[in-house]
Amino acid sequence: MSTLRFHAIKESLANKPVLVEEKERRSDLFGKNVFNENTMRQYLTKDAFIGVMNAIQYGKKIDRNIADQVSSSMKDWALSKGVTHYTHWFQPLTGTTAEKHDAFFETIGNGMAIEKFGGSQLVQQEPDASSFPSGGIRNTFEARGYTAWDPTSPAFIYGTTLCIPTIFVAYTGEALDYKTPLLRALNAVDNAATDVCKYFDKNVKKVTSSLGWEQEYFLIDRLLAASRPDITLTGRTLLGHSSAKGQQLDDHYFGSIPNRALNFMRELETECMLLGIPVKTRHNEVAPNQFELAPIFEEANLAVDHNSLLMDIMGRVASRHNLKVLFHEKPFAGINGSGKHNNWSLSTDTGVNLLAPGKTPMSNLQFLTFFINTIKAVYENEELLRASIASASNDHRLGANEAPPAIMSVFIGQQLTKVLEELEGVTKGKLSPEEKTELKLNVVGKIPDVLLDNTDRNRTSPFAFTGNKFEFRAVGSLANCGNPMTVLNTIVAKQLIDFKKEVDLLIDKKGLKKDEAVFNVLREYIKSTKAILFEGNGYGKAWEDEAKKRGLSNNKSTPEALKAKISKKSIALFEDMNVMSKIESEARYEIEMEAYIMHIQIEGRVLGDVARNHIVPTAVKYQNILIENVKGLKEIFEENYKAVSQEQINLIEEISSHIKGINATVTKMTNERRKANAIENIEEKALAYCYQVKPLFDDIRKHCDKLELLVDDEIWPLTKYRELLFTR
């Protein structure tokens, strides 16, 4: 194994940056391989174009005649670009994307063939759904599932395949993917926010949820990654002693991008441009060999699709550069993990960002309405929001002395906190003319100036307001953004509906004017949501104790966090908002709990194998070398040999103690896995894996990492942290 390690190091050091040519401007490349609005204008008839645009903008159904026209035009465009196959591209609950390729080619008899792609093939397909997670929605023998075209996300060409973004549902109609609930949630927040916007602007007809994700990732040499069974099978290092030099000098963050990584980024960005993914920012992150990529904001559904597509593209491009991308939230112990910060906002069809202050008191009152209602939504559903980013991999990052903790809180900065404190003092009921003037001119009217100077930034906050958007920082780098975005848009939609009911009641029953009613309701929200606002350091026990006093949850593990998804409150919420049925909510809970169990089970098996079959034999081999050394010293020095060999003897004994510790703990872990596997109740099983199996990983790792410091480097089998993190 050590031979493999040193071969990998030698080969990786010989790898040179792959030449990347950029001959065209980014703006000229952008969207070339996308069947977007510009392409549709060229290829579609007027009726077909109007039909598709109505579906995109207003959710209207596309009839079969229009679908036939669209499919024919889409085929002609794809064939002109050398495409041979098409696929319905969807996002099942595995966390990855899925596709089944079919050729345009069809025979027509007499030895002849044509390229064919009809409306029925565009609109719907029937893939085998038996091997995708369903959470008990259907039996294995009932394998039928349907993919259906999502016209709001444009088709694109990748390689020689036309990819058509679709939803994925069971034959009984329940969603088996991330996209379907997200589309429902986006529709819910559109309707709810539009109704509230009409208090301030009667011309608003549609509100769109926007998303700008920030994708953090590690980039390591492909051969070095292949030399580590744990990275290959689990996406992270299950053992390995920290490098003497890590991130403590802060010399990687925003530093000069290494040449191999930079050329990878350049080719990746070219691929993104062709596919209409508006990537804009690239930089070194905090940890060595950690980087970040961020796009311009997009409509949330499209942004989710683009992030899922990007993760696939990154892996393929990295391979061409002899690199491997690690998306795991915590691939290396002792240095920062990776997140996928979800920057979220709402915008009207009149061009207004509802979370950005305007130039008038009226526009600022609108801003405050959506700002405070979002805080209220998070406060009322903080456990559900925590559940939306729960996974076995993200558990390593949340609360592990890194930003952010597992406790949900909202950071808004000192200046906006002062604004809310002033609004809290609004008189109950009707406002005097003087109070109205004071509020509009000196409180609400000055918000743009407040935000202009408000540079507060709390990196430990899981949900922070950053000027014109909320940044959901707790989302993991490996996650599908559809899950947290479904929850966030749903809870905000529900809160806006409740808000409008309260305002209308004050107007109709109490005779308050619109502004007075809005101020009155917002005042009560400010009073009731103080517990969720937190400006301090999110690390450590002090905040945990304070959060407990405030009544905030602290669900540190995925099994604990996921319970919120099947609470009566959450199920009722999703049903009321027509986002998910009770069956769909319960299915997702089952799927995510099962995924948690499988991840811990796989990691346990890999760790046991590596510890016993790689580390222990290497330790014994080195121990034998020491024993031979002691024997030789005894021959030379006879009865005085202990004086010159005591250190070797001590080392032999120390190695033996670690070998004993590894074998004993691996045996215990294996037994605990067997006990857990015998449990039928999925919640009890997940908890057993969480609290009985997983903690033993640390004990095994401790012994292995100690041996790494004791055993001769020349025979150590696993590529070390210093090699993984500093080979560039």
Coordinates of N, CA and C in Angstrom, one line a residue, residues 38 47 130 144 150 157 174 208 260 308 355 362 393 408 472 567 665 676 701:
N38 N -34.1 33.2 -26.3 CA -33.5 33.7 -27.6 C -33.5 32.6 -28.7
D47 N -47.1 30.9 -32.2 CA -48.1 30.3 -31.2 C -47.3 29.4 -30.2
S130 N -38.1 1.6 -9.7 CA -38.0 0.7 -8.7 C -36.7 0.9 -7.8
R144 N -43.5 1.6 -11.7 CA -43.8 2.7 -12.6 C -43.6 4.0 -12.0
D150 N -40.6 20.2 -17.3 CA -40.8 21.4 -16.6 C -40.3 22.6 -17.5
I157 N -28.0 21.2 -23.8 CA -27.2 20.2 -24.4 C -26.0 20.0 -23.6
E174 N -47.6 10.9 -6.2 CA -46.8 11.5 -5.2 C -45.4 11.9 -5.8
T208 N -41.3 36.6 -7.6 CA -40.4 35.4 -7.9 C -39.4 35.3 -6.7
R260 N -3.0 24.7 -11.5 CA -3.8 23.6 -11.9 C -5.3 23.9 -11.5
S308 N -27.3 21.7 -9.3 CA -27.2 20.2 -9.4 C -26.4 19.9 -10.6
L355 N -36.7 42.6 -0.4 CA -35.8 42.7 0.8 C -34.7 43.7 0.7
M362 N -42.9 54.6 1.9 CA -43.8 53.5 1.5 C -43.0 52.3 1.1
S393 N -23.4 13.9 6.6 CA -22.2 14.7 6.3 C -22.2 16.1 6.9
M408 N -30.7 27.3 15.1 CA -31.2 28.3 14.2 C -31.4 29.6 14.8
F472 N -28.8 31.9 4.0 CA -29.0 30.7 4.8 C -27.6 29.9 4.7
S567 N -43.6 16.2 12.3 CA -44.5 16.7 13.4 C -45.8 17.1 12.8
T665 N -11.8 -1.9 19.6 CA -12.9 -1.0 19.3 C -13.5 -1.3 17.9
A676 N -27.7 -2.7 15.8 CA -28.5 -1.6 15.2 C -29.2 -2.2 14.0
R701 N -10.1 6.2 15.3 CA -9.2 7.1 14.6 C -8.1 7.6 15.5

